[in-house]
Short mmCIF file of C-alpha atoms and ligand atoms in Angstrom, two decimals:
data_model
loop_
_atom_site.label_atom_id
_atom_site.label_comp_id
_atom_site.label_asym_id
_atom_site.label_seq_id
_atom_site.Cartn_x
_atom_site.Cartn_y
_atom_site.Cartn_z
CA MET C 1 108.10 190.88 40.92
CA ARG C 2 108.73 193.80 38.60
CA ALA C 3 108.52 197.44 39.60
CA GLY C 4 105.04 198.49 38.57
CA ASP C 5 103.39 194.96 38.83
CA PRO C 6 100.33 195.03 40.98
CA MET C 7 100.80 193.60 44.43
CA PRO C 8 99.65 189.98 44.73
CA ILE C 9 96.55 189.63 46.64
CA ALA C 10 96.95 187.08 49.42
CA ALA C 11 94.11 185.33 51.35
CA SER C 12 93.76 186.27 54.89
CA PRO C 13 91.75 184.81 57.80
CA SER C 14 87.96 185.12 57.09
CA VAL C 15 86.00 187.95 58.76
CA TRP C 16 84.37 185.23 60.86
CA GLU C 17 87.62 183.95 62.29
CA HIS C 18 88.71 187.51 63.19
CA THR C 19 85.38 188.48 64.80
CA ALA C 20 84.29 185.18 66.48
CA THR C 21 83.41 185.43 70.04
CA SER C 22 83.12 181.63 70.65
CA PRO C 23 86.51 179.93 71.05
CA ARG C 24 87.71 177.18 68.73
CA ILE C 25 86.48 173.80 69.78
CA GLN C 26 89.19 171.16 69.34
CA GLY C 27 87.84 168.20 71.14
CA ALA C 28 90.85 165.88 71.34
CA ALA C 29 90.94 162.65 69.18
CA PRO C 30 89.52 159.60 70.60
CA ALA C 31 91.92 156.90 71.83
CA GLY C 32 91.80 153.04 71.67
CA ASP C 33 88.43 151.30 70.90
CA VAL C 34 85.36 153.32 71.29
CA HIS C 35 81.75 152.11 70.91
CA VAL C 36 78.68 154.33 69.83
CA GLU C 37 75.23 153.75 68.46
CA THR C 38 75.67 156.45 65.67
CA ALA C 39 79.06 157.93 64.46
CA VAL C 40 78.76 161.22 62.58
CA VAL C 41 81.69 162.14 60.22
CA GLY C 42 82.01 165.85 59.80
CA ALA C 43 81.30 168.67 62.31
CA GLY C 44 79.92 171.37 59.90
CA PHE C 45 76.21 172.42 59.98
CA THR C 46 74.98 169.14 58.49
CA GLY C 47 76.86 166.98 61.26
CA LEU C 48 76.14 169.11 64.12
CA SER C 49 72.39 169.36 63.15
CA ALA C 50 72.27 165.59 63.03
CA ALA C 51 74.02 165.23 66.19
CA HIS C 52 71.77 167.89 67.89
CA HIS C 53 68.72 165.98 66.66
CA LEU C 54 70.04 162.59 67.80
CA TRP C 55 70.83 164.08 71.16
CA LYS C 56 67.25 165.49 71.41
CA ALA C 57 65.98 162.10 70.60
CA GLY C 58 67.88 160.73 73.33
CA ARG C 59 70.22 158.63 71.02
CA GLU C 60 73.83 158.07 71.61
CA CYS C 61 76.17 159.58 68.95
CA LEU C 62 79.82 160.77 68.45
CA VAL C 63 81.11 163.34 66.00
CA LEU C 64 84.53 163.05 64.18
CA ASP C 65 86.00 165.83 62.24
CA ALA C 66 89.27 165.99 60.40
CA ASN C 67 89.70 169.43 61.50
CA ALA C 68 88.02 171.78 64.21
CA PRO C 69 84.21 171.85 64.22
CA GLY C 70 83.19 174.73 61.68
CA TRP C 71 86.58 174.38 59.67
CA GLY C 72 84.68 173.68 56.35
CA ALA C 73 82.13 175.65 54.46
CA SER C 74 80.08 175.97 57.61
CA GLY C 75 82.54 178.40 59.29
CA ARG C 76 83.34 180.47 56.11
CA ASN C 77 80.13 181.20 54.31
CA GLY C 78 77.94 184.28 53.92
CA GLY C 79 75.70 183.33 56.88
CA MET C 80 72.55 183.77 54.64
CA ALA C 81 69.72 181.41 55.50
CA VAL C 82 67.40 182.09 52.62
CA LEU C 83 64.01 180.79 51.60
CA ARG C 84 64.57 179.97 47.84
CA TYR C 85 66.28 177.00 46.15
CA LYS C 86 68.61 177.70 43.36
CA THR C 87 65.67 177.26 40.97
CA GLY C 88 62.60 179.41 41.43
CA PHE C 89 59.12 178.05 42.43
CA ALA C 90 57.23 178.59 39.34
CA ALA C 91 60.20 176.88 37.35
CA LEU C 92 60.19 173.97 39.95
CA ALA C 93 56.29 173.56 39.51
CA ARG C 94 56.91 173.22 35.81
CA LYS C 95 59.55 170.54 36.21
CA TYR C 96 58.31 168.54 39.30
CA GLY C 97 54.51 169.55 39.47
CA ALA C 98 52.55 171.71 41.98
CA GLU C 99 52.34 169.15 44.80
CA THR C 100 56.02 168.40 45.02
CA THR C 101 56.77 172.12 44.80
CA LEU C 102 54.29 172.80 47.64
CA GLY C 103 56.24 170.09 49.68
CA LEU C 104 59.62 171.86 48.79
CA HIS C 105 58.20 175.28 49.75
CA GLY C 106 57.28 173.85 53.20
CA LEU C 107 60.74 172.18 53.63
CA ILE C 108 62.43 175.43 53.04
CA GLN C 109 60.44 177.34 55.53
CA GLU C 110 61.20 174.34 58.07
CA ALA C 111 64.85 174.69 57.25
CA VAL C 112 65.18 178.42 58.49
CA ASP C 113 62.79 177.43 61.39
CA THR C 114 65.03 174.52 62.40
CA LEU C 115 68.07 176.93 62.56
CA GLU C 116 66.16 179.20 64.70
CA SER C 117 65.03 176.45 67.05
CA ILE C 118 68.58 175.21 67.46
CA VAL C 119 69.80 178.74 68.33
CA THR C 120 66.99 179.14 70.60
CA THR C 121 67.43 175.69 72.35
CA HIS C 122 71.16 176.23 73.09
CA ARG C 123 71.00 180.00 73.36
CA ILE C 124 73.89 180.30 70.85
CA PRO C 125 75.35 183.82 70.45
CA CYS C 126 75.63 183.97 66.63
CA SER C 127 73.88 187.20 65.80
CA PHE C 128 70.73 185.34 64.46
CA ARG C 129 68.27 187.89 62.95
CA ARG C 130 65.34 187.53 60.51
CA CYS C 131 66.65 190.43 58.46
CA GLY C 132 65.18 189.63 55.09
CA HIS C 133 66.74 188.61 51.75
CA LEU C 134 66.78 190.27 48.33
CA THR C 135 66.85 188.26 45.22
CA ALA C 136 68.23 190.84 42.95
CA ALA C 137 67.24 190.52 39.20
CA SER C 138 70.37 191.08 36.91
CA SER C 139 68.27 190.98 33.69
CA GLU C 140 64.63 191.58 32.65
CA ALA C 141 64.13 187.88 31.99
CA ALA C 142 65.20 187.14 35.65
CA LEU C 143 62.81 189.81 37.01
CA ALA C 144 59.96 188.22 34.85
CA ALA C 145 60.88 184.72 36.44
CA LEU C 146 60.72 186.48 39.96
CA ARG C 147 57.33 187.87 39.30
CA GLU C 148 56.04 184.41 38.21
CA ASP C 149 57.31 182.97 41.59
CA VAL C 150 55.46 185.46 43.54
CA GLN C 151 52.32 184.70 41.66
CA TRP C 152 52.74 180.96 41.90
CA LEU C 153 53.43 181.23 45.77
CA ARG C 154 50.21 183.44 45.99
CA ALA C 155 48.10 181.01 43.98
CA HIS C 156 49.26 177.53 45.06
CA ALA C 157 50.75 177.99 48.51
CA GLY C 158 48.72 180.91 49.91
CA ASP C 159 52.14 182.61 50.69
CA ASP C 160 51.70 186.24 50.09
CA VAL C 161 54.86 187.19 52.15
CA PRO C 162 57.41 187.50 49.28
CA ARG C 163 56.90 190.48 46.98
CA ILE C 164 58.44 192.19 43.98
CA LEU C 165 60.43 195.28 44.36
CA GLU C 166 60.24 197.57 41.21
CA TYR C 167 63.39 199.29 39.98
CA ASP C 168 63.29 202.37 42.17
CA GLU C 169 62.45 200.62 45.44
CA MET C 170 65.08 197.99 44.62
CA ALA C 171 67.68 200.64 44.24
CA ARG C 172 66.60 202.16 47.51
CA VAL C 173 66.85 199.08 49.62
CA SER C 174 70.04 197.72 48.07
CA GLY C 175 71.86 200.94 47.69
CA THR C 176 72.83 200.26 44.19
CA ALA C 177 71.19 201.07 40.77
CA VAL C 178 72.59 198.00 38.96
CA TYR C 179 69.59 195.61 39.30
CA ARG C 180 66.33 195.67 37.28
CA GLY C 181 64.23 195.03 40.32
CA GLY C 182 63.93 192.35 42.96
CA TYR C 183 62.15 189.81 45.20
CA VAL C 184 62.11 190.32 48.94
CA ASP C 185 61.31 187.56 51.60
CA PRO C 186 61.50 189.13 55.21
CA ARG C 187 61.66 185.65 56.73
CA ALA C 188 65.29 184.96 55.77
CA ALA C 189 67.83 185.13 58.61
CA GLY C 190 71.37 186.34 58.88
CA ILE C 191 73.95 184.60 61.35
CA HIS C 192 77.61 184.79 62.23
CA PRO C 193 78.26 181.20 60.85
CA LEU C 194 81.41 180.40 62.67
CA ASP C 195 80.04 181.54 65.97
CA TYR C 196 77.07 179.41 65.27
CA ALA C 197 79.01 176.10 64.54
CA ARG C 198 81.38 176.48 67.43
CA GLY C 199 78.51 177.54 69.72
CA LEU C 200 76.52 174.53 68.76
CA ALA C 201 79.49 172.16 69.05
CA SER C 202 80.20 173.67 72.50
CA ALA C 203 76.59 173.12 73.72
CA LEU C 204 76.47 169.64 72.61
CA GLN C 205 79.70 168.84 74.26
CA LYS C 206 78.31 170.29 77.48
CA ALA C 207 75.18 168.14 76.86
CA GLY C 208 77.47 165.09 76.72
CA VAL C 209 77.92 164.48 72.97
CA ARG C 210 81.43 163.44 72.23
CA ILE C 211 82.82 165.78 69.62
CA HIS C 212 86.28 164.89 68.33
CA GLY C 213 88.32 167.34 66.21
CA GLN C 214 91.55 166.39 64.43
CA SER C 215 90.14 162.96 63.86
CA PRO C 216 90.14 162.13 60.07
CA VAL C 217 88.21 159.02 59.35
CA GLU C 218 90.62 156.98 57.03
CA ARG C 219 88.66 154.07 56.48
CA ILE C 220 85.02 152.64 57.14
CA ASP C 221 84.82 148.77 57.27
CA ARG C 222 81.70 146.56 57.78
CA SER C 223 82.06 144.78 61.02
CA GLY C 224 79.24 142.44 62.40
CA ASP C 225 75.99 144.39 62.32
CA GLY C 226 77.79 147.70 62.25
CA TYR C 227 80.87 149.59 61.02
CA ARG C 228 84.59 150.15 62.21
CA LEU C 229 85.67 153.78 61.50
CA VAL C 230 89.44 153.98 61.64
CA THR C 231 90.86 157.37 62.76
CA ARG C 232 94.22 158.37 64.07
CA GLY C 233 95.13 156.09 67.00
CA ALA C 234 91.50 154.93 67.45
CA VAL C 235 88.75 152.58 66.07
CA VAL C 236 85.21 153.67 66.56
CA LYS C 237 82.72 150.82 66.39
CA ALA C 238 79.22 152.17 65.50
CA ARG C 239 75.79 150.46 64.53
CA ARG C 240 75.13 153.34 62.33
CA VAL C 241 77.20 156.05 60.39
CA ILE C 242 76.16 159.53 59.03
CA LEU C 243 78.45 161.05 56.37
CA ALA C 244 78.25 164.89 56.55
CA THR C 245 81.45 165.63 54.71
CA ASN C 246 79.77 167.79 51.83
CA ALA C 247 82.34 169.39 49.50
CA TYR C 248 85.30 167.81 51.53
CA THR C 249 84.11 164.20 50.96
CA ASP C 250 87.33 163.80 49.07
CA LEU C 251 89.55 164.53 52.00
CA GLU C 252 89.93 160.82 52.55
CA LYS C 253 88.91 157.82 50.28
CA LEU C 254 85.99 156.60 52.40
CA GLY C 255 84.37 154.46 49.63
CA PHE C 256 80.70 154.29 48.84
CA ARG C 257 81.35 156.52 45.73
CA LEU C 258 79.92 159.48 47.57
CA ALA C 259 82.48 162.06 46.32
CA GLN C 260 81.58 160.98 42.63
CA ARG C 261 78.12 162.32 43.13
CA ILE C 262 79.12 165.99 43.72
CA VAL C 263 81.36 168.47 42.12
CA PRO C 264 83.26 170.58 44.63
CA VAL C 265 83.49 174.21 43.57
CA ALA C 266 85.15 177.16 45.34
CA SER C 267 83.34 180.28 46.33
CA SER C 268 85.51 183.30 47.35
CA VAL C 269 84.72 186.09 49.66
CA ILE C 270 86.12 189.66 50.46
CA ALA C 271 85.05 191.76 53.51
CA THR C 272 85.71 195.51 53.76
CA ALA C 273 87.00 197.59 56.70
CA PRO C 274 84.07 198.46 59.00
CA LEU C 275 81.92 201.06 57.10
CA THR C 276 81.39 204.57 58.38
CA ASP C 277 77.75 205.53 59.50
CA ALA C 278 77.23 207.30 56.11
CA GLN C 279 78.41 204.29 54.29
CA ARG C 280 76.23 202.02 56.29
CA SER C 281 73.09 203.99 55.55
CA ALA C 282 73.88 204.00 51.77
CA VAL C 283 74.62 200.20 51.46
CA LEU C 284 71.76 197.77 52.14
CA PRO C 285 70.37 200.36 54.60
CA GLN C 286 67.54 198.22 56.12
CA GLY C 287 70.07 195.21 56.59
CA HIS C 288 68.84 192.80 54.06
CA LEU C 289 71.04 189.89 52.82
CA LEU C 290 71.33 189.83 48.90
CA THR C 291 71.92 187.24 46.21
CA ASP C 292 71.71 188.06 42.56
CA THR C 293 70.24 186.08 39.80
CA ARG C 294 73.38 185.75 37.63
CA LYS C 295 74.34 182.28 36.45
CA LEU C 296 77.67 182.86 38.35
CA THR C 297 76.03 184.14 41.37
CA ASN C 298 77.20 187.03 43.68
CA TYR C 299 75.95 187.47 47.22
CA PHE C 300 76.52 190.10 49.83
CA ARG C 301 75.54 191.58 53.18
CA VAL C 302 76.70 193.72 55.95
CA THR C 303 78.16 191.67 58.64
CA PRO C 304 77.24 192.14 62.37
CA ASP C 305 80.30 194.37 62.97
CA GLY C 306 79.37 196.51 59.99
CA ARG C 307 81.65 195.48 57.10
CA LEU C 308 80.49 194.85 53.63
CA LEU C 309 80.87 191.05 52.76
CA PHE C 310 80.96 190.26 49.17
CA GLY C 311 81.16 186.84 47.73
CA GLY C 312 81.04 184.96 44.36
CA ARG C 313 82.51 182.34 42.22
CA GLY C 314 86.17 181.43 43.19
CA ASP C 315 88.92 179.31 41.57
CA LEU C 316 87.65 176.06 39.72
CA LEU C 317 90.13 173.96 41.69
CA GLY C 318 89.40 175.62 45.19
CA ARG C 319 92.58 177.48 45.48
CA ASP C 320 92.88 181.08 47.12
CA VAL C 321 94.05 182.64 43.89
CA PRO C 322 94.47 186.42 43.41
CA ALA C 323 92.36 186.46 40.27
CA SER C 324 89.28 185.41 42.20
CA PHE C 325 89.61 188.29 44.73
CA ARG C 326 90.42 190.80 42.14
CA GLY C 327 87.44 189.87 40.22
CA LEU C 328 85.29 190.27 43.46
CA GLU C 329 86.84 193.77 44.29
CA ASP C 330 85.99 194.93 40.73
CA LEU C 331 82.57 193.88 40.94
CA LEU C 332 82.17 195.39 44.46
CA ALA C 333 83.41 198.81 42.95
CA ALA C 334 81.02 198.55 40.04
CA THR C 335 78.07 197.79 42.39
CA TYR C 336 78.82 200.34 45.13
CA PRO C 337 81.15 202.98 43.56
CA MET C 338 80.96 204.84 46.82
CA LEU C 339 83.03 202.16 48.51
CA LYS C 340 85.86 201.87 45.82
CA ASP C 341 88.33 203.33 48.23
CA VAL C 342 87.37 201.54 51.31
CA ALA C 343 90.10 198.97 52.32
CA ILE C 344 89.49 195.17 51.74
CA GLU C 345 90.69 193.59 55.03
CA HIS C 346 89.70 189.96 54.53
CA ARG C 347 89.89 187.48 51.52
CA TRP C 348 89.13 183.86 51.91
CA SER C 349 87.53 180.89 50.00
CA GLY C 350 85.75 177.67 50.87
CA LYS C 351 84.19 174.78 48.79
CA VAL C 352 80.43 174.16 48.05
CA ALA C 353 79.24 170.93 46.71
CA VAL C 354 77.31 171.26 43.36
CA THR C 355 74.94 168.45 42.15
CA LEU C 356 73.45 168.06 38.73
CA ASP C 357 69.88 168.82 39.68
CA ASP C 358 70.97 171.76 41.97
CA PHE C 359 69.25 170.01 45.16
CA PRO C 360 71.01 168.62 48.14
CA HIS C 361 70.27 164.99 48.73
CA LEU C 362 70.12 162.50 51.67
CA GLY C 363 69.94 158.74 51.77
CA GLU C 364 71.30 155.49 52.71
CA LEU C 365 74.41 154.31 50.88
CA ALA C 366 74.67 150.95 52.47
CA PRO C 367 72.73 149.21 55.26
CA GLY C 368 73.20 151.68 58.32
CA VAL C 369 75.40 154.24 56.39
CA PHE C 370 73.59 157.43 55.69
CA PHE C 371 74.51 160.82 54.05
CA ALA C 372 73.39 164.30 53.58
CA ILE C 373 75.34 166.50 50.98
CA GLY C 374 75.23 168.71 47.95
CA TYR C 375 73.79 172.17 48.91
CA GLY C 376 75.55 174.30 46.41
CA GLY C 377 75.50 177.83 47.86
CA ARG C 378 72.20 177.25 49.69
CA GLY C 379 73.35 175.03 52.68
CA VAL C 380 73.15 177.47 55.64
CA ALA C 381 69.33 176.61 56.22
CA LEU C 382 69.02 173.38 54.25
CA SER C 383 71.94 171.67 56.16
CA GLN C 384 69.92 172.12 59.37
CA LEU C 385 67.01 170.42 57.81
CA LEU C 386 68.83 167.58 56.04
CA GLY C 387 70.74 167.09 59.39
CA ARG C 388 67.54 166.69 61.11
CA LEU C 389 66.18 164.49 58.49
CA VAL C 390 69.23 162.20 58.24
CA ALA C 391 69.13 161.73 61.95
CA ALA C 392 65.47 160.63 61.81
CA MET C 393 66.60 158.13 59.03
CA ALA C 394 69.41 156.72 61.24
CA CYS C 395 66.69 156.41 64.08
CA GLY C 396 64.82 154.23 61.63
CA SER C 397 62.04 156.62 60.35
CA ALA C 398 60.98 157.02 56.86
CA VAL C 399 61.74 160.58 55.48
CA ALA C 400 59.94 162.31 52.55
CA ALA C 401 62.10 165.05 51.15
CA GLY C 402 60.80 165.13 47.42
CA PRO C 403 63.62 165.49 44.91
CA MET C 404 66.00 165.84 47.79
CA SER C 405 65.65 162.13 48.52
CA GLY C 406 68.53 160.07 47.50
CA ALA C 407 66.89 157.70 44.89
CA SER C 408 67.99 159.68 41.81
CA PHE C 409 71.42 160.72 43.32
CA ARG C 410 74.01 158.64 41.47
CA PRO C 411 77.65 159.08 40.73
CA ILE C 412 78.18 161.55 37.91
CA PRO C 413 79.27 159.92 34.55
CA LEU C 414 82.78 160.98 33.51
CA HIS C 415 83.32 162.53 37.02
CA GLY C 416 87.09 162.41 36.34
CA LEU C 417 86.62 165.07 33.60
CA ARG C 418 84.89 167.59 35.92
CA VAL C 419 87.52 170.24 35.78
CA PRO C 420 87.56 170.89 32.06
CA GLY C 421 83.63 170.42 32.29
CA MET C 422 83.32 173.03 34.82
CA GLN C 423 85.64 175.33 32.86
CA ALA C 424 83.41 175.09 29.80
CA VAL C 425 80.28 175.57 31.98
CA ALA C 426 81.73 178.66 33.79
CA THR C 427 82.57 180.10 30.28
CA TRP C 428 79.21 179.43 29.06
CA TYR C 429 77.54 181.04 32.27
CA ARG C 430 79.82 184.19 32.00
CA TRP C 431 78.76 184.52 28.33
CA ARG C 432 75.06 184.01 29.23
CA ASP C 433 75.29 186.74 32.00
CA LEU C 434 77.11 188.97 29.44
CA LEU C 435 74.35 188.32 26.95
CA SER C 436 71.47 188.99 29.27
CA ALA C 437 72.97 192.28 30.31
CA ARG C 438 73.56 193.45 26.64
CA GLN C 439 69.96 192.35 25.61
CA ASP C 440 68.62 194.52 28.52
CA ARG C 441 70.79 197.50 27.46
CA ALA C 442 69.57 197.13 23.80
CA GLY C 443 65.94 196.97 24.91
CA SER C 444 66.66 199.80 27.40
CA VAL C 445 63.85 198.48 29.59
CA ALA C 446 65.14 199.81 32.84
CA PRO C 447 66.57 203.14 33.85
CA GLN C 448 70.18 203.20 33.17
CA THR C 449 72.84 204.48 35.37
C1 FAD F 1 82.48 180.84 50.67
C2 FAD F 1 80.97 180.14 50.89
C3 FAD F 1 79.96 180.92 51.08
C4 FAD F 1 78.60 180.33 51.41
N1 FAD F 1 77.58 181.24 51.51
C5 FAD F 1 76.35 180.60 51.86
C6 FAD F 1 75.20 181.36 52.19
O1 FAD F 1 75.31 182.62 52.42
N2 FAD F 1 74.02 180.83 52.42
C7 FAD F 1 73.87 179.42 52.11
O2 FAD F 1 72.83 178.92 52.33
N3 FAD F 1 74.97 178.78 51.98
C8 FAD F 1 76.15 179.38 51.74
N4 FAD F 1 77.22 178.37 51.46
C9 FAD F 1 77.10 176.93 51.48
C10 FAD F 1 77.08 176.48 52.85
O3 FAD F 1 78.14 176.98 53.55
C11 FAD F 1 77.34 174.89 53.00
O4 FAD F 1 76.23 174.24 52.07
C12 FAD F 1 77.27 174.23 54.23
O5 FAD F 1 78.08 174.92 55.17
C13 FAD F 1 77.64 172.71 54.28
O6 FAD F 1 77.71 172.33 55.64
P1 FAD F 1 78.27 170.83 55.78
O7 FAD F 1 78.25 170.63 57.24
O8 FAD F 1 77.50 169.93 55.03
O9 FAD F 1 79.68 170.84 55.15
P2 FAD F 1 81.07 171.57 55.72
O10 FAD F 1 80.76 172.65 56.58
O11 FAD F 1 81.99 171.67 54.51
O12 FAD F 1 81.76 170.43 56.76
C14 FAD F 1 82.26 169.12 56.23
C15 FAD F 1 83.19 168.65 57.34
O13 FAD F 1 83.57 167.35 56.96
C16 FAD F 1 84.92 167.29 57.45
N5 FAD F 1 85.46 166.02 56.89
C17 FAD F 1 85.61 165.60 55.48
N6 FAD F 1 86.07 164.49 55.38
C18 FAD F 1 86.31 163.94 56.56
C19 FAD F 1 86.79 162.82 57.13
N7 FAD F 1 87.20 161.81 56.27
N8 FAD F 1 86.97 162.50 58.44
C20 FAD F 1 86.46 163.35 59.26
N9 FAD F 1 86.02 164.67 58.91
C21 FAD F 1 85.90 164.81 57.58
C22 FAD F 1 85.60 168.39 57.08
O14 FAD F 1 86.84 168.63 57.86
C23 FAD F 1 84.62 169.52 57.50
O15 FAD F 1 84.66 170.13 58.69
C24 FAD F 1 78.55 179.01 51.25
C25 FAD F 1 79.67 178.23 51.08
C26 FAD F 1 80.91 178.77 51.00
C27 FAD F 1 82.27 177.85 50.81
#
C-alpha cells in the first residue's frame, strides 16, 4: 500500500455475532448409520421452521447443517419481517389476477404470524417486536405505485392498515429528506436474527429434535423406499428429505438440479457504533424498519442495541470486498449526513437466492424429496411460512401457495452464464435508478434538499 492510499476496509463479524445472547449451537455430527423419518438439510430459518412444524405434528425428524445453525443468511440478515413481496400488490394483481393476489396477501400475513407464533411457543429471546416497516419511494413513479397498492388492498382485500406517507411525514418518521414519500405497514416485525436461529435450534434440541452442525451432506442416493444421505462419518437413512439450503445450495453437488434454479447474489451490510440519544431521536425515531424502492434495494433499521444497520447490494460473486462496504458507507452518509462521522464497527455479507419471478418456491423434486428456496431479500418471514408448508408436504398434505408452488420453477437456461448476466442486469438497474432520480429532479415534483 502506498502512503495516502485509503486503508482497505476489511469484513468483521456481524453485529449479530457481536451482540448475540444465545450461544452458538454446534450439535455434533452424527456417527454410523442413523434412521429417521424425515431428514432436513440446512439449519437456517427454512430448515428450522420445517423441523419445528414436523415436531409439532409429532413427526420424527433430524436436521443436518454443514455449519452451525444460523450460519447462512438466517444469522446475517437485516432481521426485517415485512408484509410485502418484491413486487407490489397492484402489479401482482395485473399479472396474476385478483384472486391469486388475495391469496398471496393472506400468505404474507401468515408468514409474519408464523414467526411470532414460533417465538411465542419456544419463548425465544430475539427482540421480536412489531415495530412497523416503511417502504421508501426513491422516485415519483415508485410513490405512485405504492399509492396503487394502498388502493388495491382497500378495495380488494379490505385491508386498510397500510397507508401512504406524504413527503413531510415520511421525512419525519424516516429522519431523512431523500425520499419522495412512503408506505407504512405497522404489522411488520424486527428480530435479532441470529438469536432467533440459535434460540429455535436450542429449543428444538431440548424438545428432542436431533440437530447436527458440521455435517455437510455430500451425496443423496435413492435406497429402497427412501434415501441415504452421506455426511462426514455417517449415513442417514430417511424416508423423506427436505432441502433447505437456499443460496448455499451449491456448497455440495446434491443433484436434482436445484442450484440451477436460483442465482446466489451477495447482500452486504454495515453497522455503526451505538448512536447517542440525540442521534437515535433523529434516525428512524419511531423505530421503523425501512426498505427503499430502488432496483438495487437498500434497507436499514436501528438494531436492538441502538446502532444503525445499513444494507444493500454486495459483490456479485459473494465476496466481502471493500468496494461494497465503501459504497454503503457513502449511501449512509448521503441518507443521514448527521451520522457521517460515526464509526462503522461491523461489515459483513451473506448470500440471497434470487429467482426469475422474484418469488420463493417449494415443491417435490423426486418422490419424497422436497425443497423450499429462493426468497431474495424477503426471507425472514417467508422462510417461516415455506418451512411450515414444506413440512406439511412431507407429511403428505396438499399445499396451495399460488405462484410459490413449484410447478413453474425450472432450471434457469444458460445458468452457467449467470455472472456476466448479473453484471449486465446490475448495470441496467443502476442506470434505471439514476434515470428515475434525474427525471424527478427535472420535474421538481418533491421538495429538494
Ligand atoms: C445480508 C442479508 C440481509 C438480508 N436481510 C433480510 C431482511 O431484512 N428481511 C428479509 O425478509 N430477508 C432478508 N434476507 C434474506 C433472508 O435472510 C433469507 O431469505 C433467509 O434467511 C433464508 O433462510 P434459509 O434457511 O432458507 O437459508 P440459509 O439461512 O442461508 O441456510 C441455508 C443453510 O444450508 C446449509 N447447507 C447448504 N448446503 C448444505 C449441505 N450440502 N449439507 C448441509 N448443510 C448445507 C448452510 O450451511 C446454511 O446454514 C437477507 C439476506 C442477507 C444475506
